[in-house]
PDB file of C-alpha atoms in Angstrom:
ATOM      1  CA  MET A   1      -2.108 -13.440  -2.507  1.00  0.00           C
ATOM      2  CA  ASP A   2       1.025 -11.493  -3.482  1.00  0.00           C
ATOM      3  CA  LEU A   3       3.209 -11.650  -6.202  1.00  0.00           C
ATOM      4  CA  SER A   4       6.371 -11.014  -4.195  1.00  0.00           C
ATOM      5  CA  GLU A   5       7.554 -14.312  -2.430  1.00  0.00           C
ATOM      6  CA  THR A   6       9.278 -12.291   0.059  1.00  0.00           C
ATOM      7  CA  SER A   7       6.320 -10.639   0.996  1.00  0.00           C
ATOM      8  CA  LEU A   8       4.258 -13.715   1.260  1.00  0.00           C
ATOM      9  CA  LYS A   9       6.482 -15.147   3.327  1.00  0.00           C
ATOM     10  CA  LYS A  10       7.120 -12.119   5.975  1.00  0.00           C
ATOM     11  CA  ALA A  11       3.696 -12.349   6.139  1.00  0.00           C
ATOM     12  CA  SER A  12       3.222 -16.349   6.733  1.00  0.00           C
ATOM     13  CA  LEU A  13       5.553 -15.766   9.427  1.00  0.00           C
ATOM     14  CA  ARG A  14       3.594 -12.969  11.167  1.00  0.00           C
ATOM     15  CA  ILE A  15       0.161 -15.406  11.132  1.00  0.00           C
ATOM     16  CA  ASP A  16       2.275 -18.457  12.484  1.00  0.00           C
ATOM     17  CA  ALA A  17       3.561 -16.652  15.069  1.00  0.00           C
ATOM     18  CA  GLN A  18      -0.061 -15.501  16.369  1.00  0.00           C
ATOM     19  CA  GLY A  19      -0.889 -19.360  16.009  1.00  0.00           C
ATOM     20  CA  ILE A  20      -3.653 -18.973  13.127  1.00  0.00           C
ATOM     21  CA  ASP A  21      -4.156 -21.525  10.800  1.00  0.00           C
ATOM     22  CA  THR A  22      -7.206 -20.671   8.932  1.00  0.00           C
ATOM     23  CA  VAL A  23      -5.394 -18.014   6.271  1.00  0.00           C
ATOM     24  CA  TYR A  24      -4.083 -19.439   3.188  1.00  0.00           C
ATOM     25  CA  PHE A  25      -1.260 -17.834   1.122  1.00  0.00           C
ATOM     26  CA  HIS A  26      -1.001 -17.666  -2.911  1.00  0.00           C
ATOM     27  CA  ARG A  27       1.654 -15.950  -5.170  1.00  0.00           C
ATOM     28  CA  ALA A  28      -0.446 -14.845  -8.129  1.00  0.00           C
ATOM     29  CA  ASP A  29      -0.318 -12.446 -10.468  1.00  0.00           C
ATOM     30  CA  CYS A  30      -3.715  -9.687  -9.643  1.00  0.00           C
ATOM     31  CA  THR A  31      -3.792  -8.960 -13.645  1.00  0.00           C
ATOM     32  CA  ARG A  32      -4.634 -13.261 -14.588  1.00  0.00           C
ATOM     33  CA  LEU A  33      -5.899 -14.695 -11.027  1.00  0.00           C
ATOM     34  CA  PRO A  34      -5.702 -18.405 -11.032  1.00  0.00           C
ATOM     35  CA  TYR A  35      -9.490 -19.079  -9.565  1.00  0.00           C
ATOM     36  CA  ALA A  36     -12.404 -19.483 -11.504  1.00  0.00           C
ATOM     37  CA  ASP A  37     -15.212 -16.902 -11.641  1.00  0.00           C
ATOM     38  CA  HIS A  38     -17.171 -16.328  -8.707  1.00  0.00           C
ATOM     39  CA  HIS A  39     -14.961 -18.093  -6.503  1.00  0.00           C
ATOM     40  CA  PHE A  40     -14.668 -15.465  -3.218  1.00  0.00           C
ATOM     41  CA  ASP A  41     -17.404 -14.473  -1.146  1.00  0.00           C
ATOM     42  CA  HIS A  42     -15.447 -10.886  -0.747  1.00  0.00           C
ATOM     43  CA  VAL A  43     -12.291  -9.266  -1.174  1.00  0.00           C
ATOM     44  CA  PHE A  44     -10.278  -6.908   0.421  1.00  0.00           C
ATOM     45  CA  VAL A  45      -7.438  -5.105  -1.250  1.00  0.00           C
ATOM     46  CA  CYS A  46      -4.969  -3.224   1.092  1.00  0.00           C
ATOM     47  CA  PHE A  47      -2.507  -0.243  -0.054  1.00  0.00           C
ATOM     48  CA  MET A  48      -2.111  -1.968  -3.787  1.00  0.00           C
ATOM     49  CA  LEU A  49      -4.229  -0.560  -6.387  1.00  0.00           C
ATOM     50  CA  GLU A  50      -2.546   2.926  -6.574  1.00  0.00           C
ATOM     51  CA  HIS A  51       0.935   1.019  -7.002  1.00  0.00           C
ATOM     52  CA  LEU A  52      -0.655  -0.218 -10.333  1.00  0.00           C
ATOM     53  CA  ALA A  53      -0.338   0.974 -14.207  1.00  0.00           C
ATOM     54  CA  GLN A  54      -3.847  -0.688 -15.128  1.00  0.00           C
ATOM     55  CA  PRO A  55      -6.083  -0.698 -11.766  1.00  0.00           C
ATOM     56  CA  GLY A  56      -9.137  -0.725 -13.991  1.00  0.00           C
ATOM     57  CA  ASP A  57      -8.144  -3.947 -15.366  1.00  0.00           C
ATOM     58  CA  VAL A  58      -7.649  -5.718 -12.095  1.00  0.00           C
ATOM     59  CA  LEU A  59     -10.451  -4.223 -10.547  1.00  0.00           C
ATOM     60  CA  ALA A  60     -12.105  -6.299 -13.542  1.00  0.00           C
ATOM     61  CA  GLU A  61     -10.252  -9.188 -12.817  1.00  0.00           C
ATOM     62  CA  LEU A  62     -11.391  -9.181  -9.155  1.00  0.00           C
ATOM     63  CA  ARG A  63     -14.813  -8.475  -9.613  1.00  0.00           C
ATOM     64  CA  ARG A  64     -14.555 -11.745 -11.873  1.00  0.00           C
ATOM     65  CA  VAL A  65     -13.474 -13.996  -8.943  1.00  0.00           C
ATOM     66  CA  LEU A  66     -16.637 -12.778  -6.749  1.00  0.00           C
ATOM     67  CA  GLN A  67     -19.865 -14.103  -6.340  1.00  0.00           C
ATOM     68  CA  PRO A  68     -22.869 -12.422  -7.533  1.00  0.00           C
ATOM     69  CA  GLY A  69     -23.698 -10.129  -4.762  1.00  0.00           C
ATOM     70  CA  GLY A  70     -20.146  -9.963  -3.287  1.00  0.00           C
ATOM     71  CA  ARG A  71     -18.478  -7.059  -1.577  1.00  0.00           C
ATOM     72  CA  ALA A  72     -14.868  -5.988  -2.711  1.00  0.00           C
ATOM     73  CA  ALA A  73     -13.170  -3.432  -0.090  1.00  0.00           C
ATOM     74  CA  PHE A  74     -10.067  -1.171  -1.352  1.00  0.00           C
ATOM     75  CA  LEU A  75      -7.992   0.614   1.132  1.00  0.00           C
ATOM     76  CA  VAL A  76      -6.247   3.520  -1.018  1.00  0.00           C
ATOM     77  CA  CYS A  77      -3.728   6.127   0.480  1.00  0.00           C
ATOM     78  CA  GLY A  78      -6.091   9.313   1.226  1.00  0.00           C
ATOM     79  CA  PRO A  79      -4.036  12.672   0.658  1.00  0.00           C
ATOM     80  CA  ARG A  80      -0.003  13.426   0.959  1.00  0.00           C
ATOM     81  CA  GLU A  81      -0.661  16.257   3.527  1.00  0.00           C
ATOM     82  CA  ALA A  82      -2.507  13.220   5.682  1.00  0.00           C
ATOM     83  CA  ASN A  83       0.228  10.862   5.719  1.00  0.00           C
ATOM     84  CA  ALA A  84       3.243  11.763   7.285  1.00  0.00           C
ATOM     85  CA  VAL A  85       5.352   8.754   6.743  1.00  0.00           C
ATOM     86  CA  ILE A  86       4.492   8.092   2.956  1.00  0.00           C
ATOM     87  CA  ASP A  87       4.995  11.416   2.108  1.00  0.00           C
ATOM     88  CA  VAL A  88       8.345  11.699   3.845  1.00  0.00           C
ATOM     89  CA  VAL A  89       9.761   8.725   2.231  1.00  0.00           C
ATOM     90  CA  ASN A  90       8.398   9.464  -1.167  1.00  0.00           C
ATOM     91  CA  ARG A  91      10.452  13.066  -0.595  1.00  0.00           C
ATOM     92  CA  VAL A  92      13.465  11.569   0.232  1.00  0.00           C
ATOM     93  CA  VAL A  93      13.702   8.926  -2.593  1.00  0.00           C
ATOM     94  CA  THR A  94      12.682  11.499  -4.768  1.00  0.00           C
ATOM     95  CA  GLU A  95      15.580  13.915  -3.673  1.00  0.00           C
ATOM     96  CA  LEU A  96      18.088  11.149  -3.054  1.00  0.00           C
ATOM     97  CA  PHE A  97      17.564   9.789  -6.695  1.00  0.00           C
ATOM     98  CA  GLU A  98      16.876  12.743  -8.384  1.00  0.00           C
ATOM     99  CA  PHE A  99      13.914  11.191  -9.534  1.00  0.00           C
ATOM    100  CA  ARG A 100      11.106  13.388 -11.785  1.00  0.00           C
ATOM    101  CA  ASP A 101       7.730  13.075 -11.542  1.00  0.00           C
ATOM    102  CA  SER A 102       7.708  11.589 -15.533  1.00  0.00           C
ATOM    103  CA  ASP A 103      10.143   9.121 -14.246  1.00  0.00           C
ATOM    104  CA  ARG A 104       7.176   7.374 -11.892  1.00  0.00           C
ATOM    105  CA  ASP A 105       5.587   4.833 -13.402  1.00  0.00           C
ATOM    106  CA  ILE A 106       2.906   4.752 -10.053  1.00  0.00           C
ATOM    107  CA  ASP A 107       1.815   7.772  -7.862  1.00  0.00           C
ATOM    108  CA  PRO A 108       0.759   6.470  -4.104  1.00  0.00           C
ATOM    109  CA  PHE A 109      -1.447   9.229  -3.925  1.00  0.00           C
ATOM    110  CA  ARG A 110      -3.461   8.784  -7.811  1.00  0.00           C
ATOM    111  CA  PHE A 111      -6.898   7.639  -5.556  1.00  0.00           C
ATOM    112  CA  SER A 112      -6.488  10.480  -2.817  1.00  0.00           C
ATOM    113  CA  ALA A 113      -9.090  12.583  -4.266  1.00  0.00           C
ATOM    114  CA  GLN A 114     -12.501  12.106  -2.538  1.00  0.00           C
ATOM    115  CA  GLY A 115     -14.510   9.611  -5.289  1.00  0.00           C
ATOM    116  CA  SER A 116     -11.532   9.130  -7.579  1.00  0.00           C
ATOM    117  CA  LEU A 117     -11.414   5.238  -6.532  1.00  0.00           C
ATOM    118  CA  ALA A 118     -15.424   4.978  -6.507  1.00  0.00           C
ATOM    119  CA  GLN A 119     -15.211   6.646 -10.262  1.00  0.00           C
ATOM    120  CA  GLU A 120     -12.687   3.960 -10.827  1.00  0.00           C
ATOM    121  CA  MET A 121     -14.820   1.335  -9.490  1.00  0.00           C
ATOM    122  CA  ARG A 122     -17.997   2.300 -10.830  1.00  0.00           C
ATOM    123  CA  ARG A 123     -16.869   1.854 -14.663  1.00  0.00           C
ATOM    124  CA  ALA A 124     -15.877  -1.704 -13.468  1.00  0.00           C
ATOM    125  CA  GLY A 125     -19.045  -2.374 -13.322  1.00  0.00           C
ATOM    126  CA  TYR A 126     -19.194  -2.662  -9.161  1.00  0.00           C
ATOM    127  CA  LEU A 127     -22.746  -1.206  -8.238  1.00  0.00           C
ATOM    128  CA  ASP A 128     -23.778   0.520  -4.503  1.00  0.00           C
ATOM    129  CA  VAL A 129     -19.941   1.792  -3.989  1.00  0.00           C
ATOM    130  CA  VAL A 130     -19.611   3.992  -0.901  1.00  0.00           C
ATOM    131  CA  GLU A 131     -16.661   5.503   0.526  1.00  0.00           C
ATOM    132  CA  GLY A 132     -15.090   6.498   3.864  1.00  0.00           C
ATOM    133  CA  ASP A 133     -12.333   7.529   5.646  1.00  0.00           C
ATOM    134  CA  VAL A 134     -10.258   5.849   8.164  1.00  0.00           C
ATOM    135  CA  THR A 135      -7.474   7.954  10.303  1.00  0.00           C
ATOM    136  CA  LEU A 136      -5.042   6.495  12.671  1.00  0.00           C
ATOM    137  CA  HIS A 137      -1.635   7.744  14.126  1.00  0.00           C
ATOM    138  CA  GLN A 138       1.454   6.156  14.711  1.00  0.00           C
ATOM    139  CA  ARG A 139       3.681   6.337  17.785  1.00  0.00           C
ATOM    140  CA  ALA A 140       6.991   5.051  16.250  1.00  0.00           C
ATOM    141  CA  PRO A 141      10.523   5.164  18.834  1.00  0.00           C
ATOM    142  CA  VAL A 142      12.869   7.544  17.880  1.00  0.00           C
ATOM    143  CA  GLY A 143      16.244   5.756  16.566  1.00  0.00           C
ATOM    144  CA  THR A 144      13.740   2.727  14.627  1.00  0.00           C
ATOM    145  CA  ARG A 145      13.714   2.281  10.999  1.00  0.00           C
ATOM    146  CA  PHE A 146       9.831   2.192  11.072  1.00  0.00           C
ATOM    147  CA  TRP A 147      10.078   3.939   7.630  1.00  0.00           C
ATOM    148  CA  GLN A 148      11.161   0.677   5.988  1.00  0.00           C
ATOM    149  CA  ALA A 149       8.632  -1.213   5.404  1.00  0.00           C
ATOM    150  CA  SER A 150       7.188   1.895   3.282  1.00  0.00           C
ATOM    151  CA  LEU A 151      10.288   2.406   1.594  1.00  0.00           C
ATOM    152  CA  GLU A 152       9.875  -1.339   0.569  1.00  0.00           C
ATOM    153  CA  ARG A 153       6.407  -1.836  -0.171  1.00  0.00           C
ATOM    154  CA  GLY A 154       5.752   1.130  -2.067  1.00  0.00           C
ATOM    155  CA  LEU A 155       8.863   1.816  -3.699  1.00  0.00           C
ATOM    156  CA  SER A 156      10.452  -1.710  -4.247  1.00  0.00           C
ATOM    157  CA  LEU A 157      13.228  -0.807  -2.697  1.00  0.00           C
ATOM    158  CA  THR A 158      15.061  -3.613  -0.315  1.00  0.00           C
ATOM    159  CA  LEU A 159      17.223  -1.648   2.168  1.00  0.00           C
ATOM    160  CA  GLU A 160      19.724  -4.650   2.669  1.00  0.00           C
ATOM    161  CA  GLN A 161      20.525  -5.012  -0.799  1.00  0.00           C
ATOM    162  CA  LEU A 162      21.780  -1.244  -1.188  1.00  0.00           C
ATOM    163  CA  PRO A 163      25.131  -0.374  -0.584  1.00  0.00           C
ATOM    164  CA  ASP A 164      26.384   0.570   2.711  1.00  0.00           C
ATOM    165  CA  GLY A 165      27.237   4.453   1.708  1.00  0.00           C
ATOM    166  CA  ILE A 166      23.378   4.609  -0.037  1.00  0.00           C
ATOM    167  CA  ARG A 167      21.519   2.771   2.869  1.00  0.00           C
ATOM    168  CA  ASN A 168      22.959   4.778   5.761  1.00  0.00           C
ATOM    169  CA  GLU A 169      22.351   8.123   3.901  1.00  0.00           C
ATOM    170  CA  ILE A 170      18.756   6.737   2.889  1.00  0.00           C
ATOM    171  CA  ALA A 171      18.929   6.666   7.105  1.00  0.00           C
ATOM    172  CA  GLU A 172      20.365   9.868   8.060  1.00  0.00           C
ATOM    173  CA  ARG A 173      17.917  11.684   5.472  1.00  0.00           C
ATOM    174  CA  MET A 174      14.911  10.278   7.104  1.00  0.00           C
ATOM    175  CA  THR A 175      16.152  10.830  10.692  1.00  0.00           C
ATOM    176  CA  GLU A 176      16.158  14.880   9.284  1.00  0.00           C
ATOM    177  CA  ALA A 177      13.118  14.677   7.580  1.00  0.00           C
ATOM    178  CA  PHE A 178      11.243  13.175  10.522  1.00  0.00           C
ATOM    179  CA  GLU A 179      12.220  15.480  13.066  1.00  0.00           C
ATOM    180  CA  PRO A 180       9.102  17.875  12.487  1.00  0.00           C
ATOM    181  CA  TRP A 181       7.007  15.027  13.900  1.00  0.00           C
ATOM    182  CA  ARG A 182       9.325  14.195  17.030  1.00  0.00           C
ATOM    183  CA  GLN A 183       7.670  14.250  20.608  1.00  0.00           C
ATOM    184  CA  GLY A 184      10.258  13.229  22.709  1.00  0.00           C
ATOM    185  CA  GLU A 185      11.478   9.581  22.371  1.00  0.00           C
ATOM    186  CA  TYR A 186       8.951   9.147  19.826  1.00  0.00           C
ATOM    187  CA  TYR A 187       7.498  10.085  16.406  1.00  0.00           C
ATOM    188  CA  GLU A 188       3.591  10.721  16.401  1.00  0.00           C
ATOM    189  CA  LEU A 189       2.422  10.091  12.815  1.00  0.00           C
ATOM    190  CA  PRO A 190      -0.767  10.767  11.389  1.00  0.00           C
ATOM    191  CA  SER A 191      -2.358   8.904   8.464  1.00  0.00           C
ATOM    192  CA  LEU A 192      -5.536   8.942   6.587  1.00  0.00           C
ATOM    193  CA  SER A 193      -6.813   6.111   4.551  1.00  0.00           C
ATOM    194  CA  ARG A 194      -9.863   5.662   1.997  1.00  0.00           C
ATOM    195  CA  ILE A 195     -12.008   2.519   2.132  1.00  0.00           C
ATOM    196  CA  THR A 196     -14.167   2.103  -0.798  1.00  0.00           C
ATOM    197  CA  SER A 197     -16.130  -0.846  -1.144  1.00  0.00           C
ATOM    198  CA  GLY A 198     -18.660  -1.972  -4.017  1.00  0.00           C
ATOM    199  CA  ARG A 199     -21.234  -4.613  -4.810  1.00  0.00           C
ATOM    200  CA  SER A 200     -20.809  -7.296  -7.944  1.00  0.00           C
ATOM    201  CA  PRO A 201     -24.037  -7.035 -10.147  1.00  0.00           C
ATOM    202  CA  GLU A 202     -26.272  -9.923  -8.934  1.00  0.00           C
TER     203      GLU A 202
END
């Protein structure tokens, strides 16, 4: 489920290419889900909560559509210093467009502190809340726009819709900013995410 038709089309194409026919896509607003109470056995949300103005309202809405006793799991960004791609992309865009902290509606690292999302989930009525870390290492070829997905998903900037000058400037700045992670023909990029899950009351 997503609010973006573009994201849903991209996801659908990836699933179709793998020959999977048991995944269904719906365009919907996460603050007003078009599903009945207790509709789902489980809910999994990936890198979304940190981008919402009122995550508590969405947590409550997701709990509404969960079966009693069903679990919801939420994957969010870990600390900035442990997430090279998200850190660099945010820094480059902030500097290029001269953003200030006060200009931002969201902070991709708002739930990076241990226990912060768990606390929010308990306030929304989830029980048996547990938290863990997921550490990955991405190897990205030099000369590719491996950072583009993070730019478009996290900052709502569609690269192809920007003027050529700005698009080229972003690419040049990204190349320079990622140089510390270059190992020969690849970038070695660490990422740490936090996954927090909880149970809907019986």
